[in-house]
Amino acid sequence: MAVKPDIEIAREASKRPIQEIGAKLDIGPDHLLPYGHDKAKVDQRFISGLSDRPNGRLILVTAINPTPAGEGKTTTTVGLGDGLSRIGKKAAICIREASLGPNFGMKGGAAGGGHAQIVPMEEMNLHFTGDFHAITSAHNLLAAMIDNHIYWGNEQEIDLRRVVWRRVLDMNDRALRDTVTSLGGVSNGFPRETGFDITVASEVMAILCLAEDLADLERRLGDMIVAYRRDHSPVFARDIGADGAMTVLLKDAMMPNLVQTLEHTPAFVHGGPFANIAHGCNSVIATKTALKLADYVVTEAGFGADLGAEKFFDIKCRKAGLSPDCVVLVATVRALKMNGGVGKDDLGAENVEAVTRGCANLGRHIHNLKGFGVPVVVAINHFTGDTEAEIAAVQDYVAGQGAEAHLCTHWAKGSAGTEALATRVAEIADGGAAQFAPLYPDEMPLWQKIETVAERIYHAHEATADTRIREQLHQWEAQGYGHLPVCMAKTQYSFSTDPNLRGAPEGHVVPVREVRLSAGAGFVVAICGEIMTMPGLPRHPAAEKIRLNAAGDIEGLF
Amino acid sequence: MAVKPDIEIAREASKRPIQEIGAKLDIGPDHLLPYGHDKAKVDQRFISGLSDRPNGRLILVTAINPTPAGEGKTTTTVGLGDGLSRIGKKAAICIREASLGPNFGMKGGAAGGGHAQIVPMEEMNLHFTGDFHAITSAHNLLAAMIDNHIYWGNEQEIDLRRVVWRRVLDMNDRALRDTVTSLGGVSNGFPRETGFDITVASEVMAILCLAEDLADLERRLGDMIVAYRRDHSPVFARDIGADGAMTVLLKDAMMPNLVQTLEHTPAFVHGGPFANIAHGCNSVIATKTALKLADYVVTEAGFGADLGAEKFFDIKCRKAGLSPDCVVLVATVRALKMNGGVGKDDLGAENVEAVTRGCANLGRHIHNLKGFGVPVVVAINHFTGDTEAEIAAVQDYVAGQGAEAHLCTHWAKGSAGTEALATRVAEIADGGAAQFAPLYPDEMPLWQKIETVAERIYHAHEATADTRIREQLHQWEAQGYGHLPVCMAKTQYSFSTDPNLRGAPEGHVVPVREVRLSAGAGFVVAICGEIMTMPGLPRHPAAEKIRLNAAGDIEGLF
């Protein structure tokens, strides 16, 4: 079946006024702050007034390990939301916002695809409602205040070599990774080494996504560690006096954004921390608001289930007191084929054997997810070219794991393609079988938490780290941070730290290279392998082709 | 008379829905893109459809040289707009947007004062509709693409030492003035010296404020010079392929923002280039749109008339084909007293003699403004404490200059305090006496243009510059830039380059330290004395006191 390019479908969409979308969730027009005619923020006071209402069902969409073949997690999230609406349920979708920078590097788009998209797609991939700009401003205000504090006498006795707060831009700019600032003489301060990260990597972003309300936001911002003194004692953002002004800069950004799918299902698109150095989930405030307003809330978590779902459960759900009712695990025949050893160029040919081999990756994710006590349903996101035998192979495999797999054709058909999935997900969620429990208790020592994730989720033989790292963890435990969950930073392409090791590797070693404390966000990051907190642009960035055409439409962004 | 603090008056304002404000100018709700309930952008297509309509009258509000005593130029702009509405005229106001960064340094606020304010004041001093963030993004995308171009082989053969395009942030951050970037090894590029300016100092900002439409914007962005080759030939933004993507980032920012005064007069608040290194006026597109929709448009230009009005005439009006009908020159008794030699602590005591002495500053501005062929009216912005004798002294002096001075009490009384001024201004504007002509013709050589401003506006003995600077100007003339106007960068506190030389100095020398070509904006900047393109924060920045209080209101921003 021929499906038009995503951008054409999105442009032809007959969007309803955002007030009409709000009305579906009983949000009155006075509680919606419009941004144009098709986007709105939901008023903070309205949200505060919802706390006594019961919660709807929470459904997490996650996926097998991503491959270049594509798995369509967001597309399926949208398709499932639309499918629930189609079968008469009051449904809402919660996803993260897109980062501006990368859209000018590779061709962008992070709002689903085909007939399962969230609109207005173009604006969501540009400035949207300005949340990320507010985060950039708040983050950099703190940075300016730190250097200003040092400049005017350094009352806090900050060790210039131990300023850990960098700056951010929502841009792919490798030239800013490592810099020296405050050059040029006395009037510009004290030269020091520092650098820039991309805005989505900011701890402020993670905090915005975990804070319950503005008061919690301000407290967490104040708790961030920005530098250390010579005696290694931490200097907090609060000590610099930046927490109040940062909160003021973020007051609108804290309000969830409401938009719609092509089929007019309400969608909250809010927050977007990196799923590698942060927890990679949309905001707690959006998810909680949606749960108060809809009977079924479909959300997603970044990358594969080993990274995204684990952090969703162990960080977001644990911290926010959320209890998911059902997990949908997205797989495609093509991606399973790659997990079974087929190269990208050979994906066109039927290969049942490779699909079956690749199902080991799927199987391990099912096993892991069940370990959190939440029922799992597999969604096979249909691609043109999948054969019946291949699809049957996946369904048989999943049945053998004690789960069920539904073929979904939402990309081509919209909600008509997810009716069966939506029906089963609603039944399961309503069934009350979920007995959610995080992987490890708060009181487990930090290093043991890392080991637990490595062994139980990644199925590694062991996690390793230098004495220096283990001592750092002990020091943080002594300072009162031992109860925090760990936020694993690892390649998304494999259960191991080797991106080329597809399928379901076992017996590997997880080397922890570095640990970082995000005291405001409330987790300890364990970096396993290389991570990039400021991406670069490719040889020919997409920006070279992006322009407005004569009709005023954007070309080259998608 | 007791007037409440600005912020209290602003918060108690009974704002009308922005659609109602649009309706006053016959802008239908479909042509307004709302940002909340009290701000909107005016649709580009609607604006394009206005070109055949006649223009209203254009009134410029400017001022004597600013002093710490305050002259209230924006307050008077707002008061006059409200006064015109009060006497039954269809009026609109056009001012620049506020820069975010400085608000966290000194106490902010750039939306008028007392009962002559534009609202929503807080949002206008924070993110507003995101225009400045869009400019920051567009500017820095170009910067990233330049370094990326060099990284991937430097096809344009850019001389690394001659990259003139810096980066920007809307932040007061002295640590970023001088930096070294691309440190850290091969994967981060080639280390080089560069730095950051504040966003309002960006050439992109100047271009946004001078462009006629999106096509003109894209052309001008492409024309910007970002670097030079070893043979000194310029490399344009177009050569880097950034003009299209920058235009996409700026497409919403190009739409003028509509808000309202406390008395519900429509106000376009759009653009905000620095009045020192750029031309310091609100956007051409806002001014032209307002002229199509209102019978009287009141606008202002940055700092005193020697800087702001001269650039308004010689850059904005010349380039945009605007023809002002009347100029209002704002003065206060206190500021004239300071120009007459009184210190800030002695302003409370009546001193008619000092006022009269200070009137020399006022007189010279009247003389200069008349030289542009536009009728001048003086507005005395009344302060509590001004005595009748002092006011009479100003009025007598102005009468002696062949002009008239009106006492205005809009700060305390709103439009009731500007009825007389509004009536006269409307009469004069309708009278058609204006015969606007810029100070110098396009074809005058660049150096002679600088001399002409120095001698005819600043009343200097001469302008001086090194041979190097004069040769640079000749080189630009040879490259085809000789027809551009000059944009003088000079202290706003004096006609001379010495900020302490108040009144009406004569015979001084204007040393031109540096010249810069803004090829996209379309002017040559002549820097006379020190300018700061990235401010710093004070010892105790306002940010330390800015926070949300328990009621959710912002404290410390004003």
PDB file of C-alpha atoms in Angstrom, chain B residues 259-402:
ATOM      1  CA  VAL B 259      -0.125  43.305  23.193  1.00  0.00           C
ATOM      2  CA  GLN B 260      -1.924  46.200  24.890  1.00  0.00           C
ATOM      3  CA  THR B 261      -1.410  49.202  27.147  1.00  0.00           C
ATOM      4  CA  LEU B 262      -3.113  49.481  30.529  1.00  0.00           C
ATOM      5  CA  GLU B 263      -5.772  51.478  28.668  1.00  0.00           C
ATOM      6  CA  HIS B 264      -6.097  48.811  25.930  1.00  0.00           C
ATOM      7  CA  THR B 265      -4.366  50.690  23.123  1.00  0.00           C
ATOM      8  CA  PRO B 266      -2.871  48.127  20.715  1.00  0.00           C
ATOM      9  CA  ALA B 267       0.911  47.881  21.020  1.00  0.00           C
ATOM     10  CA  PHE B 268       3.290  46.057  18.668  1.00  0.00           C
ATOM     11  CA  VAL B 269       6.360  44.946  20.596  1.00  0.00           C
ATOM     12  CA  HIS B 270       8.820  43.484  18.151  1.00  0.00           C
ATOM     13  CA  GLY B 271      12.584  43.252  17.722  1.00  0.00           C
ATOM     14  CA  GLY B 272      15.203  44.876  19.876  1.00  0.00           C
ATOM     15  CA  PRO B 273      18.664  45.510  18.473  1.00  0.00           C
ATOM     16  CA  PHE B 274      21.227  47.262  20.663  1.00  0.00           C
ATOM     17  CA  ALA B 275      21.156  50.993  20.005  1.00  0.00           C
ATOM     18  CA  ASN B 276      24.933  51.159  20.252  1.00  0.00           C
ATOM     19  CA  ILE B 277      26.327  48.620  17.798  1.00  0.00           C
ATOM     20  CA  ALA B 278      23.070  48.302  15.840  1.00  0.00           C
ATOM     21  CA  HIS B 279      20.352  50.772  14.955  1.00  0.00           C
ATOM     22  CA  GLY B 280      18.208  50.385  18.078  1.00  0.00           C
ATOM     23  CA  CYS B 281      14.714  50.514  16.581  1.00  0.00           C
ATOM     24  CA  ASN B 282      11.790  48.099  16.660  1.00  0.00           C
ATOM     25  CA  SER B 283      11.131  46.105  13.501  1.00  0.00           C
ATOM     26  CA  VAL B 284      10.278  47.631  10.145  1.00  0.00           C
ATOM     27  CA  ILE B 285       7.620  44.973   9.643  1.00  0.00           C
ATOM     28  CA  ALA B 286       5.838  45.956  12.875  1.00  0.00           C
ATOM     29  CA  THR B 287       6.020  49.668  12.088  1.00  0.00           C
ATOM     30  CA  LYS B 288       4.765  49.173   8.534  1.00  0.00           C
ATOM     31  CA  THR B 289       1.982  46.856   9.662  1.00  0.00           C
ATOM     32  CA  ALA B 290       0.892  49.347  12.292  1.00  0.00           C
ATOM     33  CA  LEU B 291       0.884  52.139   9.694  1.00  0.00           C
ATOM     34  CA  LYS B 292      -1.516  50.094   7.543  1.00  0.00           C
ATOM     35  CA  LEU B 293      -3.842  49.385  10.462  1.00  0.00           C
ATOM     36  CA  ALA B 294      -3.871  52.574  12.538  1.00  0.00           C
ATOM     37  CA  ASP B 295      -4.236  56.251  11.714  1.00  0.00           C
ATOM     38  CA  TYR B 296      -1.499  57.246  14.169  1.00  0.00           C
ATOM     39  CA  VAL B 297       1.523  55.141  15.000  1.00  0.00           C
ATOM     40  CA  VAL B 298       3.742  56.144  17.915  1.00  0.00           C
ATOM     41  CA  THR B 299       7.205  54.569  17.918  1.00  0.00           C
ATOM     42  CA  GLU B 300      10.492  55.211  19.672  1.00  0.00           C
ATOM     43  CA  ALA B 301      14.226  54.829  19.088  1.00  0.00           C
ATOM     44  CA  GLY B 302      16.919  53.850  21.588  1.00  0.00           C
ATOM     45  CA  PHE B 303      18.788  56.296  23.862  1.00  0.00           C
ATOM     46  CA  GLY B 304      18.936  60.051  23.135  1.00  0.00           C
ATOM     47  CA  ALA B 305      18.094  61.697  19.825  1.00  0.00           C
ATOM     48  CA  ASP B 306      21.778  61.985  18.822  1.00  0.00           C
ATOM     49  CA  LEU B 307      21.983  58.174  18.655  1.00  0.00           C
ATOM     50  CA  GLY B 308      18.430  56.811  18.407  1.00  0.00           C
ATOM     51  CA  ALA B 309      16.679  59.403  16.268  1.00  0.00           C
ATOM     52  CA  GLU B 310      19.644  59.839  13.925  1.00  0.00           C
ATOM     53  CA  LYS B 311      19.720  56.089  13.259  1.00  0.00           C
ATOM     54  CA  PHE B 312      15.933  55.951  13.028  1.00  0.00           C
ATOM     55  CA  PHE B 313      16.080  58.552  10.275  1.00  0.00           C
ATOM     56  CA  ASP B 314      19.291  57.618   8.496  1.00  0.00           C
ATOM     57  CA  ILE B 315      18.993  53.842   8.698  1.00  0.00           C
ATOM     58  CA  LYS B 316      15.431  52.693   9.391  1.00  0.00           C
ATOM     59  CA  CYS B 317      13.451  55.403   7.553  1.00  0.00           C
ATOM     60  CA  ARG B 318      15.930  55.631   4.673  1.00  0.00           C
ATOM     61  CA  LYS B 319      16.050  51.870   4.149  1.00  0.00           C
ATOM     62  CA  ALA B 320      12.366  51.181   4.706  1.00  0.00           C
ATOM     63  CA  GLY B 321      11.061  54.223   2.871  1.00  0.00           C
ATOM     64  CA  LEU B 322       9.335  55.555   5.987  1.00  0.00           C
ATOM     65  CA  SER B 323       8.479  59.209   6.331  1.00  0.00           C
ATOM     66  CA  PRO B 324       7.833  60.462   9.874  1.00  0.00           C
ATOM     67  CA  ASP B 325       5.243  63.188  10.380  1.00  0.00           C
ATOM     68  CA  CYS B 326       6.180  64.480  13.816  1.00  0.00           C
ATOM     69  CA  VAL B 327       8.842  64.002  16.480  1.00  0.00           C
ATOM     70  CA  VAL B 328       8.174  64.162  20.199  1.00  0.00           C
ATOM     71  CA  LEU B 329      11.282  64.973  22.211  1.00  0.00           C
ATOM     72  CA  VAL B 330      11.002  63.845  25.834  1.00  0.00           C
ATOM     73  CA  ALA B 331      12.697  65.774  28.612  1.00  0.00           C
ATOM     74  CA  THR B 332      12.346  65.901  32.361  1.00  0.00           C
ATOM     75  CA  VAL B 333      13.140  68.762  34.684  1.00  0.00           C
ATOM     76  CA  ARG B 334      15.390  66.437  36.679  1.00  0.00           C
ATOM     77  CA  ALA B 335      17.398  65.286  33.672  1.00  0.00           C
ATOM     78  CA  LEU B 336      17.787  68.885  32.456  1.00  0.00           C
ATOM     79  CA  LYS B 337      18.968  69.801  35.922  1.00  0.00           C
ATOM     80  CA  MET B 338      21.644  67.127  35.696  1.00  0.00           C
ATOM     81  CA  ASN B 339      22.590  68.398  32.246  1.00  0.00           C
ATOM     82  CA  GLY B 340      22.904  71.763  33.948  1.00  0.00           C
ATOM     83  CA  GLY B 341      25.504  70.394  36.338  1.00  0.00           C
ATOM     84  CA  VAL B 342      23.483  69.275  39.371  1.00  0.00           C
ATOM     85  CA  GLY B 343      24.482  65.968  41.019  1.00  0.00           C
ATOM     86  CA  LYS B 344      22.012  63.139  41.569  1.00  0.00           C
ATOM     87  CA  ASP B 345      21.726  63.805  45.292  1.00  0.00           C
ATOM     88  CA  ASP B 346      20.750  67.442  44.813  1.00  0.00           C
ATOM     89  CA  LEU B 347      17.910  66.924  42.372  1.00  0.00           C
ATOM     90  CA  GLY B 348      15.254  67.466  45.061  1.00  0.00           C
ATOM     91  CA  ALA B 349      15.868  71.203  45.455  1.00  0.00           C
ATOM     92  CA  GLU B 350      14.407  73.769  43.071  1.00  0.00           C
ATOM     93  CA  ASN B 351      17.104  75.125  40.784  1.00  0.00           C
ATOM     94  CA  VAL B 352      15.708  77.130  37.886  1.00  0.00           C
ATOM     95  CA  GLU B 353      19.123  78.333  36.852  1.00  0.00           C
ATOM     96  CA  ALA B 354      20.461  74.775  36.442  1.00  0.00           C
ATOM     97  CA  VAL B 355      17.365  73.783  34.506  1.00  0.00           C
ATOM     98  CA  THR B 356      17.874  76.677  32.128  1.00  0.00           C
ATOM     99  CA  ARG B 357      21.546  75.807  31.761  1.00  0.00           C
ATOM    100  CA  GLY B 358      20.679  72.179  31.019  1.00  0.00           C
ATOM    101  CA  CYS B 359      18.218  73.295  28.356  1.00  0.00           C
ATOM    102  CA  ALA B 360      21.206  73.703  26.052  1.00  0.00           C
ATOM    103  CA  ASN B 361      21.086  69.911  25.624  1.00  0.00           C
ATOM    104  CA  LEU B 362      17.398  70.048  24.775  1.00  0.00           C
ATOM    105  CA  GLY B 363      17.934  72.968  22.390  1.00  0.00           C
ATOM    106  CA  ARG B 364      20.574  71.194  20.411  1.00  0.00           C
ATOM    107  CA  HIS B 365      18.356  68.141  19.980  1.00  0.00           C
ATOM    108  CA  ILE B 366      15.512  70.391  18.760  1.00  0.00           C
ATOM    109  CA  HIS B 367      17.888  71.992  16.290  1.00  0.00           C
ATOM    110  CA  ASN B 368      19.197  68.626  15.069  1.00  0.00           C
ATOM    111  CA  LEU B 369      15.747  67.105  14.694  1.00  0.00           C
ATOM    112  CA  LYS B 370      14.491  70.086  12.705  1.00  0.00           C
ATOM    113  CA  GLY B 371      17.407  69.474  10.391  1.00  0.00           C
ATOM    114  CA  PHE B 372      15.707  66.252   9.285  1.00  0.00           C
ATOM    115  CA  GLY B 373      12.725  68.272   8.165  1.00  0.00           C
ATOM    116  CA  VAL B 374      10.275  66.933  10.741  1.00  0.00           C
ATOM    117  CA  PRO B 375       8.256  69.137  13.156  1.00  0.00           C
ATOM    118  CA  VAL B 376       9.302  68.766  16.814  1.00  0.00           C
ATOM    119  CA  VAL B 377       7.168  68.922  19.958  1.00  0.00           C
ATOM    120  CA  VAL B 378       8.707  68.712  23.415  1.00  0.00           C
ATOM    121  CA  ALA B 379       7.023  66.564  26.076  1.00  0.00           C
ATOM    122  CA  ILE B 380       7.947  67.401  29.637  1.00  0.00           C
ATOM    123  CA  ASN B 381       7.458  64.143  31.507  1.00  0.00           C
ATOM    124  CA  HIS B 382       6.302  65.361  34.903  1.00  0.00           C
ATOM    125  CA  PHE B 383       7.923  64.078  38.085  1.00  0.00           C
ATOM    126  CA  THR B 384       6.556  64.661  41.562  1.00  0.00           C
ATOM    127  CA  GLY B 385       8.765  67.444  42.912  1.00  0.00           C
ATOM    128  CA  ASP B 386       9.114  69.479  39.704  1.00  0.00           C
ATOM    129  CA  THR B 387       8.284  73.088  40.585  1.00  0.00           C
ATOM    130  CA  GLU B 388       6.132  75.447  38.534  1.00  0.00           C
ATOM    131  CA  ALA B 389       9.047  77.807  38.034  1.00  0.00           C
ATOM    132  CA  GLU B 390      11.238  75.015  36.703  1.00  0.00           C
ATOM    133  CA  ILE B 391       8.553  73.855  34.307  1.00  0.00           C
ATOM    134  CA  ALA B 392       7.954  77.398  33.118  1.00  0.00           C
ATOM    135  CA  ALA B 393      11.679  77.780  32.498  1.00  0.00           C
ATOM    136  CA  VAL B 394      11.664  74.791  30.172  1.00  0.00           C
ATOM    137  CA  GLN B 395       8.554  75.966  28.351  1.00  0.00           C
ATOM    138  CA  ASP B 396      10.003  79.448  27.881  1.00  0.00           C
ATOM    139  CA  TYR B 397      13.260  78.036  26.590  1.00  0.00           C
ATOM    140  CA  VAL B 398      11.502  75.781  24.103  1.00  0.00           C
ATOM    141  CA  ALA B 399       9.300  78.637  22.899  1.00  0.00           C
ATOM    142  CA  GLY B 400      12.483  80.602  22.276  1.00  0.00           C
ATOM    143  CA  GLN B 401      13.614  77.761  19.999  1.00  0.00           C
ATOM    144  CA  GLY B 402      10.488  78.094  17.901  1.00  0.00           C
TER     145      GLY B 402
END
